[in-house]
Amino acid sequence: MRGTLTSSIGVTCATALALPLALPALPATAAPARPSASGRPAEAAAPARPSGAGVPGSTRSLPLVPLTHERVLGTAPVQGLYRPDGEHFSLVGVVWDDPDTELHGSVQVRTRPARPGKWSGWQDVETHNADHGADPGTAERQARRVRGATAPLWVGASQGVEVRVRAVAGDANGRAQGGRTHAPRPPLPSGLRLELVDPGAAPPPADAPADAPRTGPQTDAAQAAWAADRDTAGFGALEIPALGRRATERELARLHGPVRGKPYIGPRPKIVTRRGWGADESLRDPGFVYTKKVKVAFVHHTASGNNYTCSQAPSVIRSIYRYHVRSMGWLDIGYNFLVDKCGTIYEGRAGGVTKAVLGAHTAGFNNDSTGIAVIGSYGETKPSGAAVTAVARIAAWKLGLYGADPRGRTYLTSGGGNLFPEGKNVRLNVLSGHRDGFATECPGKWLYAKLGTARSGAARYQGR
């Protein structure tokens, strides 16, 4: 997910900065209620509900404070926060006011587990996250409450946290660097806040009755999300069952009409629905946005770390969903599908798994594409074989619904980004990595290296 910087960094810290050994503990500060991307009021950040309260989680948004007396253009180049206890969260991230401003520096966090125990070691949080998001100029991208943000980091159930954000050394005076001259700018973005995300209570077990409460009241939003998948599963189903090849071909004909010649489509895999992973449909904006077709599937990693168990994957997804919507100001979770390390496939953005739902996963190329995110970080860790197989299976089916060959190449028009200008017609692999459309490290070196395997597997599942 780490974006490759294409311009000089104009930031300086005039002197070496030493972090204090112990930060002062600040009183709890609840962020004021702010409107969502649609302008409707959002929840105020508040302490987590008791575990017995049911499904909804919570988000605590705490302002960072200076950790040094130094100021560069009026901004402290090192900021942080220390909360030794009293919190309840499982995922963290840092956000700031302007989504067009990058955080040139490092973010590190350590946490204290919810049960009595020692503090964790310091963990790096991925700071370059702008490559994930809605296309430039779209209503979702231009919404008032969209914020800049790091990637989310899953830390598990925790009660204490310490975070430190340090600007990279650079030049704040606008002098030329690398042949370019840039305007002076503060070393860190304004409005830095620590987001503490509680995913809420775990869903009922898989064998619970279909009408067991999972996402709170059956609101209009929940019923709309369930209805969007009624062409593949029963209303309010916890999962969309797998189909064999013949049944999948019949489904294709029902959805898109008779196919001339041999239908190349992978058998539909089992998909855990939004209700199945416990989505609180009241968080997202109402309604769905669609694109014309699906020509490309982009593979991502969530960069949220690998310290989760497969049984925790629904909680991780609920946390990422909440972070994307409440902390970053998006309409819904950005990815169309997610895959965990055990190969389980999950429905992402609402609107129907068979439909061409417009996501917010590959800035500049969300139109006519779908986004598949493997939960974890794969810059230094190899993905499991089960995860790679699941990517191949969901790609074979989803691309097959729109007649796309996962071994082929096609064209998409760029909506703008740091690799291709707006309006450029770009030739891409039908099954691409995020870095093919944006200068970024996503989906990580090791997952990207497995895309050839995923392409050949997907083609085989399609019967090619």
Short mmCIF file of C-alpha atoms in Angstrom, two decimals:
data_model
loop_
_atom_site.label_atom_id
_atom_site.label_comp_id
_atom_site.label_asym_id
_atom_site.label_seq_id
_atom_site.Cartn_x
_atom_site.Cartn_y
_atom_site.Cartn_z
CA MET A 1 0.00 0.00 0.00
CA ARG A 2 2.95 2.29 0.46
CA GLY A 3 2.87 4.92 -2.29
CA THR A 4 6.02 5.69 -4.24
CA LEU A 5 6.79 9.39 -3.91
CA THR A 6 7.19 11.08 -7.28
CA SER A 7 8.18 14.54 -6.09
CA SER A 8 10.67 16.01 -3.68
CA ILE A 9 9.74 16.15 -0.05
CA GLY A 10 9.76 19.64 1.34
CA VAL A 11 9.92 19.04 5.05
CA THR A 12 12.60 19.82 7.56
CA CYS A 13 13.34 19.27 11.17
CA ALA A 14 16.01 21.78 12.01
CA THR A 15 17.53 19.75 14.80
CA ALA A 16 17.59 16.19 15.97
CA LEU A 17 14.51 15.50 18.04
CA ALA A 18 14.41 13.30 21.09
CA LEU A 19 11.16 11.72 22.15
CA PRO A 20 10.34 11.85 25.82
CA LEU A 21 10.63 8.52 27.56
CA ALA A 22 7.12 8.83 28.97
CA LEU A 23 4.32 10.87 27.47
CA PRO A 24 1.78 12.56 29.69
CA ALA A 25 -1.52 10.73 29.87
CA LEU A 26 -4.24 12.96 28.48
CA PRO A 27 -7.87 12.97 29.52
CA ALA A 28 -10.26 11.24 27.20
CA THR A 29 -11.43 13.52 24.42
CA ALA A 30 -14.43 12.59 22.34
CA ALA A 31 -14.40 14.02 18.85
CA PRO A 32 -17.44 16.13 18.03
CA ALA A 33 -20.08 14.56 15.86
CA ARG A 34 -19.28 15.27 12.26
CA PRO A 35 -21.26 14.79 9.06
CA SER A 36 -20.58 11.78 6.91
CA ALA A 37 -19.75 11.87 3.22
CA SER A 38 -23.40 12.54 2.45
CA GLY A 39 -23.62 15.40 4.92
CA ARG A 40 -25.80 13.55 7.41
CA PRO A 41 -24.74 13.61 11.05
CA ALA A 42 -22.28 10.92 12.08
CA GLU A 43 -21.80 9.39 15.45
CA ALA A 44 -19.76 11.19 18.05
CA ALA A 45 -16.71 9.21 19.04
CA ALA A 46 -17.56 7.64 22.36
CA PRO A 47 -16.33 4.96 24.68
CA ALA A 48 -16.98 1.43 23.51
CA ARG A 49 -20.30 -0.08 24.39
CA PRO A 50 -20.25 -2.89 26.92
CA SER A 51 -19.68 -6.27 25.32
CA GLY A 52 -23.21 -7.34 26.15
CA ALA A 53 -24.71 -4.41 24.24
CA GLY A 54 -24.62 -6.35 21.00
CA VAL A 55 -23.38 -5.69 17.55
CA PRO A 56 -22.31 -2.06 17.03
CA GLY A 57 -18.69 -1.12 17.66
CA SER A 58 -17.32 2.36 18.25
CA THR A 59 -14.64 4.78 17.17
CA ARG A 60 -12.60 6.97 19.52
CA SER A 61 -10.93 9.93 17.81
CA LEU A 62 -8.20 11.56 19.93
CA PRO A 63 -6.12 14.60 18.89
CA LEU A 64 -2.35 14.17 18.92
CA VAL A 65 -0.21 16.59 20.95
CA PRO A 66 3.30 18.01 20.37
CA LEU A 67 6.14 15.94 21.81
CA THR A 68 8.75 18.65 21.32
CA HIS A 69 9.04 22.39 21.84
CA GLU A 70 10.40 22.76 18.31
CA ARG A 71 8.18 24.30 15.65
CA VAL A 72 8.66 24.27 11.88
CA LEU A 73 6.32 26.67 10.09
CA GLY A 74 4.26 26.69 13.28
CA THR A 75 3.89 22.90 13.48
CA ALA A 76 5.53 20.46 15.85
CA PRO A 77 7.50 17.92 13.76
CA VAL A 78 6.93 15.18 16.35
CA GLN A 79 3.46 14.49 17.76
CA GLY A 80 1.92 11.68 19.73
CA LEU A 81 -0.34 10.45 22.49
CA TYR A 82 -0.14 8.16 25.52
CA ARG A 83 -3.23 6.42 26.89
CA PRO A 84 -2.08 3.63 29.24
CA ASP A 85 -5.51 2.18 29.96
CA GLY A 86 -9.26 2.78 29.94
CA GLU A 87 -9.76 2.25 26.20
CA HIS A 88 -11.33 -0.63 24.29
CA PHE A 89 -10.21 -1.13 20.69
CA SER A 90 -8.69 -3.63 18.28
CA LEU A 91 -7.59 -1.50 15.32
CA VAL A 92 -5.74 1.82 15.11
CA GLY A 93 -4.97 4.42 12.49
CA VAL A 94 -4.04 8.09 12.20
CA VAL A 95 -6.11 10.58 10.20
CA TRP A 96 -5.70 14.25 9.29
CA ASP A 97 -7.78 17.04 7.81
CA ASP A 98 -6.73 17.30 4.15
CA PRO A 99 -6.92 14.12 2.02
CA ASP A 100 -4.70 15.77 -0.60
CA THR A 101 -1.84 16.16 1.89
CA GLU A 102 0.59 13.29 2.37
CA LEU A 103 2.17 12.41 5.67
CA HIS A 104 5.91 12.49 4.95
CA GLY A 105 7.27 10.72 7.96
CA SER A 106 6.79 7.71 10.20
CA VAL A 107 3.96 6.54 12.43
CA GLN A 108 4.65 4.02 15.17
CA VAL A 109 2.31 2.54 17.73
CA ARG A 110 2.49 0.18 20.68
CA THR A 111 -0.45 -1.21 22.57
CA ARG A 112 -1.36 -2.78 25.89
CA PRO A 113 -3.64 -5.84 25.71
CA ALA A 114 -7.15 -5.77 27.12
CA ARG A 115 -6.25 -8.54 29.52
CA PRO A 116 -3.43 -7.75 31.96
CA GLY A 117 -0.16 -8.05 30.13
CA LYS A 118 2.92 -6.30 28.84
CA TRP A 119 3.03 -3.56 26.26
CA SER A 120 3.71 -4.72 22.71
CA GLY A 121 6.79 -3.63 20.84
CA TRP A 122 6.63 -0.62 18.54
CA GLN A 123 4.91 -1.34 15.23
CA ASP A 124 5.12 0.71 12.05
CA VAL A 125 1.86 1.94 10.54
CA GLU A 126 1.76 2.31 6.76
CA THR A 127 1.58 6.03 6.07
CA HIS A 128 0.96 6.10 2.31
CA ASN A 129 -2.69 5.21 1.87
CA ALA A 130 -3.93 7.72 -0.72
CA ASP A 131 -3.59 5.10 -3.45
CA HIS A 132 -6.69 3.46 -1.98
CA GLY A 133 -9.77 5.59 -2.46
CA ALA A 134 -12.37 6.95 -4.81
CA ASP A 135 -11.36 8.36 -8.18
CA PRO A 136 -10.43 12.06 -8.32
CA GLY A 137 -13.37 14.31 -9.07
CA THR A 138 -16.05 11.84 -8.02
CA ALA A 139 -18.73 12.71 -5.49
CA GLU A 140 -17.28 10.27 -2.97
CA ARG A 141 -13.78 11.75 -3.28
CA GLN A 142 -15.00 15.34 -3.03
CA ALA A 143 -17.28 14.80 -0.05
CA ARG A 144 -16.75 17.28 2.77
CA ARG A 145 -15.63 14.79 5.37
CA VAL A 146 -13.08 12.76 3.42
CA ARG A 147 -9.78 12.78 5.33
CA GLY A 148 -6.19 11.82 4.79
CA ALA A 149 -5.26 8.67 6.66
CA THR A 150 -2.71 5.98 7.28
CA ALA A 151 -3.55 2.38 6.62
CA PRO A 152 -5.42 0.72 9.50
CA LEU A 153 -3.43 -1.61 11.77
CA TRP A 154 -5.05 -4.57 13.53
CA VAL A 155 -3.64 -4.88 17.06
CA GLY A 156 -6.18 -7.16 18.73
CA ALA A 157 -8.21 -6.41 21.84
CA SER A 158 -6.38 -3.62 23.68
CA GLN A 159 -6.87 -1.14 26.51
CA GLY A 160 -3.80 1.10 26.24
CA VAL A 161 -2.00 2.80 23.37
CA GLU A 162 1.00 5.01 22.67
CA VAL A 163 1.57 6.58 19.27
CA ARG A 164 4.31 8.79 17.89
CA VAL A 165 4.39 10.54 14.53
CA ARG A 166 7.71 11.94 13.35
CA ALA A 167 8.21 14.09 10.24
CA VAL A 168 10.93 13.03 7.85
CA ALA A 169 13.93 15.35 7.64
CA GLY A 170 13.74 17.58 4.58
CA ASP A 171 13.61 21.16 3.43
CA ALA A 172 10.78 23.41 4.63
CA ASN A 173 12.19 26.57 3.01
CA GLY A 174 11.26 25.75 -0.57
CA ARG A 175 14.83 25.33 -1.85
CA ALA A 176 15.36 23.20 -4.90
CA GLN A 177 15.74 19.46 -4.35
CA GLY A 178 16.30 16.97 -7.15
CA GLY A 179 15.97 19.71 -9.74
CA ARG A 180 12.59 20.90 -8.46
CA THR A 181 11.51 23.81 -6.33
CA HIS A 182 8.62 23.41 -3.96
CA ALA A 183 6.68 25.75 -1.74
CA PRO A 184 7.37 25.68 2.00
CA ARG A 185 4.99 23.49 3.95
CA PRO A 186 4.57 22.30 7.52
CA PRO A 187 6.38 19.08 8.40
CA LEU A 188 3.18 17.21 9.31
CA PRO A 189 -0.43 17.50 8.12
CA SER A 190 -2.81 19.53 10.25
CA GLY A 191 -5.45 17.93 12.44
CA LEU A 192 -3.65 14.69 13.29
CA ARG A 193 -5.86 12.35 15.30
CA LEU A 194 -5.53 8.82 16.57
CA GLU A 195 -8.47 6.57 15.69
CA LEU A 196 -9.23 3.71 18.08
CA VAL A 197 -11.69 1.31 16.48
CA ASP A 198 -13.70 -1.30 18.36
CA PRO A 199 -15.28 -3.78 15.92
CA GLY A 200 -18.08 -4.63 18.32
CA ALA A 201 -19.33 -7.98 19.50
CA ALA A 202 -18.51 -11.03 17.42
CA PRO A 203 -21.31 -12.39 15.23
CA PRO A 204 -23.21 -15.51 16.32
CA PRO A 205 -21.65 -18.84 15.29
CA ALA A 206 -22.10 -20.05 11.75
CA ASP A 207 -24.82 -22.51 12.76
CA ALA A 208 -26.98 -19.80 14.35
CA PRO A 209 -30.48 -19.36 12.89
CA ALA A 210 -30.64 -17.15 9.83
CA ASP A 211 -32.77 -14.62 11.68
CA ALA A 212 -30.32 -14.29 14.60
CA PRO A 213 -29.54 -10.60 15.19
CA ARG A 214 -26.14 -9.73 13.73
CA THR A 215 -26.24 -6.14 12.61
CA GLY A 216 -28.67 -4.53 14.96
CA PRO A 217 -32.19 -3.54 13.88
CA GLN A 218 -33.33 -4.57 10.41
CA THR A 219 -33.17 -1.04 9.07
CA ASP A 220 -33.97 0.02 5.54
CA ALA A 221 -30.24 0.09 4.82
CA ALA A 222 -29.81 -3.48 6.04
CA GLN A 223 -32.74 -4.74 4.02
CA ALA A 224 -31.48 -2.93 0.91
CA ALA A 225 -28.05 -4.56 1.28
CA TRP A 226 -29.63 -8.00 1.70
CA ALA A 227 -31.98 -7.45 -1.23
CA ALA A 228 -29.03 -6.56 -3.49
CA ASP A 229 -27.84 -10.18 -3.17
CA ARG A 230 -31.21 -11.89 -3.57
CA ASP A 231 -30.25 -13.12 -7.04
CA THR A 232 -27.61 -15.36 -5.42
CA ALA A 233 -28.90 -16.16 -1.92
CA GLY A 234 -31.95 -16.01 0.28
CA PHE A 235 -32.94 -12.69 1.80
CA GLY A 236 -30.70 -11.96 4.77
CA ALA A 237 -28.48 -15.01 4.19
CA LEU A 238 -25.22 -15.35 6.11
CA GLU A 239 -23.40 -16.73 3.11
CA ILE A 240 -23.82 -17.20 -0.62
CA PRO A 241 -23.35 -20.92 -1.26
CA ALA A 242 -20.86 -22.33 -3.73
CA LEU A 243 -22.18 -23.66 -7.02
CA GLY A 244 -20.89 -26.32 -9.39
CA ARG A 245 -19.96 -25.49 -12.96
CA ARG A 246 -23.32 -26.35 -14.54
CA ALA A 247 -25.29 -24.42 -11.93
CA THR A 248 -22.95 -21.43 -12.37
CA GLU A 249 -23.48 -21.50 -16.14
CA ARG A 250 -27.25 -21.54 -15.61
CA GLU A 251 -26.89 -18.59 -13.24
CA LEU A 252 -24.85 -16.71 -15.87
CA ALA A 253 -27.59 -17.25 -18.45
CA ARG A 254 -30.23 -16.09 -16.00
CA LEU A 255 -28.31 -12.92 -15.12
CA HIS A 256 -26.98 -11.92 -18.54
CA GLY A 257 -28.93 -13.95 -21.05
CA PRO A 258 -27.87 -16.91 -23.21
CA VAL A 259 -24.16 -17.14 -23.96
CA ARG A 260 -23.05 -18.00 -27.49
CA GLY A 261 -20.60 -20.85 -27.49
CA LYS A 262 -18.84 -22.18 -24.41
CA PRO A 263 -19.30 -20.01 -21.29
CA TYR A 264 -15.93 -19.33 -19.67
CA ILE A 265 -16.73 -18.76 -16.03
CA GLY A 266 -15.37 -20.22 -12.83
CA PRO A 267 -17.76 -22.05 -10.49
CA ARG A 268 -19.19 -19.61 -7.97
CA PRO A 269 -17.25 -19.89 -4.68
CA LYS A 270 -18.82 -19.61 -1.25
CA ILE A 271 -18.96 -15.96 -0.18
CA VAL A 272 -19.65 -14.73 3.34
CA THR A 273 -22.19 -11.92 3.01
CA ARG A 274 -22.08 -8.58 4.76
CA ARG A 275 -24.61 -9.92 7.20
CA GLY A 276 -22.37 -12.92 7.69
CA TRP A 277 -19.39 -10.82 8.82
CA GLY A 278 -21.60 -8.52 10.86
CA ALA A 279 -21.74 -5.27 8.87
CA ASP A 280 -23.63 -2.48 10.62
CA GLU A 281 -25.50 -1.15 7.60
CA SER A 282 -26.39 2.07 9.41
CA LEU A 283 -22.76 3.22 9.10
CA ARG A 284 -22.57 3.48 5.32
CA ASP A 285 -24.31 6.00 3.13
CA PRO A 286 -27.62 4.75 1.70
CA GLY A 287 -27.87 3.63 -1.88
CA PHE A 288 -25.42 1.94 -4.23
CA VAL A 289 -23.28 3.24 -7.09
CA TYR A 290 -22.54 1.07 -10.12
CA THR A 291 -20.16 1.16 -13.03
CA LYS A 292 -20.91 -0.28 -16.49
CA LYS A 293 -19.01 -3.57 -16.37
CA VAL A 294 -16.06 -5.37 -14.81
CA LYS A 295 -13.05 -5.49 -17.14
CA VAL A 296 -10.24 -5.68 -14.58
CA ALA A 297 -9.83 -7.16 -11.10
CA PHE A 298 -7.24 -5.34 -8.97
CA VAL A 299 -5.58 -7.32 -6.18
CA HIS A 300 -4.66 -5.53 -2.95
CA HIS A 301 -3.45 -6.18 0.53
CA THR A 302 -5.06 -4.31 3.41
CA ALA A 303 -1.64 -3.51 4.98
CA SER A 304 -3.31 -4.06 8.35
CA GLY A 305 -0.80 -6.62 9.60
CA ASN A 306 -0.82 -10.40 9.80
CA ASN A 307 -1.44 -10.82 13.54
CA TYR A 308 -4.99 -12.12 13.23
CA THR A 309 -6.54 -15.55 13.32
CA CYS A 310 -9.02 -16.71 10.72
CA SER A 311 -11.77 -16.67 13.35
CA GLN A 312 -10.97 -12.97 13.90
CA ALA A 313 -11.27 -12.08 10.20
CA PRO A 314 -14.91 -10.87 10.48
CA SER A 315 -13.84 -8.54 13.32
CA VAL A 316 -10.94 -7.26 11.20
CA ILE A 317 -13.32 -6.55 8.32
CA ARG A 318 -15.82 -4.78 10.58
CA SER A 319 -12.94 -2.64 11.87
CA ILE A 320 -11.68 -1.75 8.39
CA TYR A 321 -15.25 -0.96 7.33
CA ARG A 322 -15.72 1.35 10.29
CA TYR A 323 -12.32 2.99 9.68
CA HIS A 324 -13.07 3.59 5.99
CA VAL A 325 -16.49 5.11 6.72
CA ARG A 326 -16.26 6.86 10.10
CA SER A 327 -12.59 7.80 10.18
CA MET A 328 -11.82 8.41 6.49
CA GLY A 329 -15.25 9.61 5.37
CA TRP A 330 -15.89 7.10 2.58
CA LEU A 331 -19.35 5.90 1.54
CA ASP A 332 -18.65 2.27 2.46
CA ILE A 333 -15.73 -0.13 2.76
CA GLY A 334 -13.52 0.43 -0.28
CA TYR A 335 -12.97 -3.15 -1.48
CA ASN A 336 -15.50 -5.24 -3.40
CA PHE A 337 -14.25 -8.52 -1.92
CA LEU A 338 -11.89 -9.53 0.88
CA VAL A 339 -9.99 -12.78 1.41
CA ASP A 340 -8.49 -14.01 4.68
CA LYS A 341 -5.36 -16.11 5.16
CA CYS A 342 -7.45 -19.30 5.32
CA GLY A 343 -9.00 -18.61 1.92
CA THR A 344 -12.47 -17.52 3.05
CA ILE A 345 -14.02 -14.98 0.68
CA TYR A 346 -16.13 -12.08 2.00
CA GLU A 347 -18.47 -9.63 0.32
CA GLY A 348 -17.13 -6.10 0.56
CA ARG A 349 -18.88 -2.94 -0.62
CA ALA A 350 -22.67 -3.27 -0.66
CA GLY A 351 -24.64 -3.45 -3.87
CA GLY A 352 -24.66 -7.10 -4.89
CA VAL A 353 -21.81 -9.52 -5.56
CA THR A 354 -22.90 -10.19 -9.17
CA LYS A 355 -23.17 -6.50 -10.02
CA ALA A 356 -20.53 -4.00 -11.14
CA VAL A 357 -20.39 -2.09 -7.85
CA LEU A 358 -18.19 1.01 -7.97
CA GLY A 359 -15.56 0.65 -5.26
CA ALA A 360 -12.88 2.86 -3.73
CA HIS A 361 -9.82 0.64 -3.98
CA THR A 362 -7.61 1.78 -6.88
CA ALA A 363 -7.57 5.56 -7.16
CA GLY A 364 -7.96 6.46 -10.83
CA PHE A 365 -9.19 3.05 -11.97
CA ASN A 366 -12.32 2.21 -9.99
CA ASN A 367 -14.55 2.46 -13.06
CA ASP A 368 -15.10 -0.86 -14.82
CA SER A 369 -13.07 -2.76 -12.22
CA THR A 370 -13.44 -4.74 -9.02
CA GLY A 371 -11.13 -4.76 -6.01
CA ILE A 372 -10.06 -7.96 -4.19
CA ALA A 373 -8.13 -7.36 -0.95
CA VAL A 374 -6.21 -10.06 0.90
CA ILE A 375 -6.31 -9.26 4.61
CA GLY A 376 -2.77 -8.72 5.84
CA SER A 377 0.57 -7.19 4.84
CA TYR A 378 2.62 -8.90 2.16
CA GLY A 379 5.65 -6.72 1.62
CA GLU A 380 7.79 -9.04 3.76
CA THR A 381 5.48 -12.03 4.28
CA LYS A 382 4.37 -14.56 1.69
CA PRO A 383 0.61 -15.03 1.31
CA SER A 384 -0.83 -18.44 2.09
CA GLY A 385 -1.60 -20.81 -0.75
CA ALA A 386 -5.23 -20.81 0.41
CA ALA A 387 -5.44 -17.02 -0.02
CA VAL A 388 -3.93 -17.12 -3.52
CA THR A 389 -6.33 -19.90 -4.52
CA ALA A 390 -9.27 -17.89 -3.18
CA VAL A 391 -8.18 -14.84 -5.23
CA ALA A 392 -8.11 -17.07 -8.32
CA ARG A 393 -11.55 -18.51 -7.56
CA ILE A 394 -13.33 -15.20 -6.94
CA ALA A 395 -11.60 -13.63 -9.97
CA ALA A 396 -12.56 -16.56 -12.21
CA TRP A 397 -16.20 -16.20 -11.26
CA LYS A 398 -16.51 -12.40 -11.11
CA LEU A 399 -14.58 -11.79 -14.33
CA GLY A 400 -16.45 -14.65 -15.99
CA LEU A 401 -19.76 -12.91 -15.32
CA TYR A 402 -18.52 -10.17 -17.69
CA GLY A 403 -16.72 -12.35 -20.24
CA ALA A 404 -13.18 -11.39 -19.17
CA ASP A 405 -10.17 -13.71 -19.52
CA PRO A 406 -7.94 -13.47 -16.40
CA ARG A 407 -4.85 -14.17 -18.55
CA GLY A 408 -5.72 -11.40 -21.00
CA ARG A 409 -5.08 -7.68 -21.24
CA THR A 410 -7.54 -4.83 -21.71
CA TYR A 411 -7.81 -1.04 -21.55
CA LEU A 412 -9.11 1.24 -18.82
CA THR A 413 -9.26 5.02 -18.91
CA SER A 414 -7.40 6.66 -16.05
CA GLY A 415 -9.35 8.96 -13.77
CA GLY A 416 -6.07 10.54 -12.65
CA GLY A 417 -3.30 9.42 -10.33
CA ASN A 418 0.43 9.49 -9.74
CA LEU A 419 1.24 7.01 -12.52
CA PHE A 420 -1.16 7.84 -15.35
CA PRO A 421 -2.77 11.23 -16.09
CA GLU A 422 -6.50 11.67 -16.29
CA GLY A 423 -7.93 10.56 -19.62
CA LYS A 424 -5.05 8.28 -20.61
CA ASN A 425 -6.11 4.94 -22.04
CA VAL A 426 -3.99 2.39 -20.18
CA ARG A 427 -3.41 -1.24 -21.16
CA LEU A 428 -3.59 -3.47 -18.10
CA ASN A 429 -3.68 -7.13 -17.18
CA VAL A 430 -7.25 -8.28 -16.65
CA LEU A 431 -6.05 -9.58 -13.27
CA SER A 432 -3.74 -6.79 -12.08
CA GLY A 433 -2.01 -5.76 -8.92
CA HIS A 434 -2.77 -2.37 -7.41
CA ARG A 435 0.72 -1.17 -8.35
CA ASP A 436 -0.08 -1.66 -12.03
CA GLY A 437 -2.45 1.31 -11.89
CA PHE A 438 -0.83 3.47 -9.20
CA ALA A 439 2.76 3.98 -8.05
CA THR A 440 2.48 2.04 -4.80
CA GLU A 441 3.91 -1.01 -3.06
CA CYS A 442 0.43 -2.58 -2.79
CA PRO A 443 -0.32 -5.52 -2.85
CA GLY A 444 3.14 -6.10 -1.40
CA LYS A 445 6.11 -7.74 -3.09
CA TRP A 446 5.19 -11.31 -2.17
CA LEU A 447 1.50 -11.17 -3.07
CA TYR A 448 2.31 -9.39 -6.33
CA ALA A 449 4.73 -12.22 -7.16
CA LYS A 450 1.83 -14.69 -6.89
CA LEU A 451 -0.41 -12.96 -9.43
CA GLY A 452 0.88 -15.15 -12.26
CA THR A 453 -0.24 -18.18 -10.27
CA ALA A 454 -3.62 -16.53 -9.62
CA ARG A 455 -4.07 -15.74 -13.32
CA SER A 456 -3.33 -19.27 -14.49
CA GLY A 457 -5.52 -20.70 -11.71
CA ALA A 458 -8.40 -18.38 -12.56
CA ALA A 459 -8.16 -19.29 -16.25
CA ARG A 460 -8.19 -22.97 -15.35
CA TYR A 461 -11.28 -22.49 -13.18
CA GLN A 462 -12.94 -20.79 -16.17
CA GLY A 463 -12.19 -23.85 -18.31
CA ARG A 464 -9.68 -22.10 -20.57
#
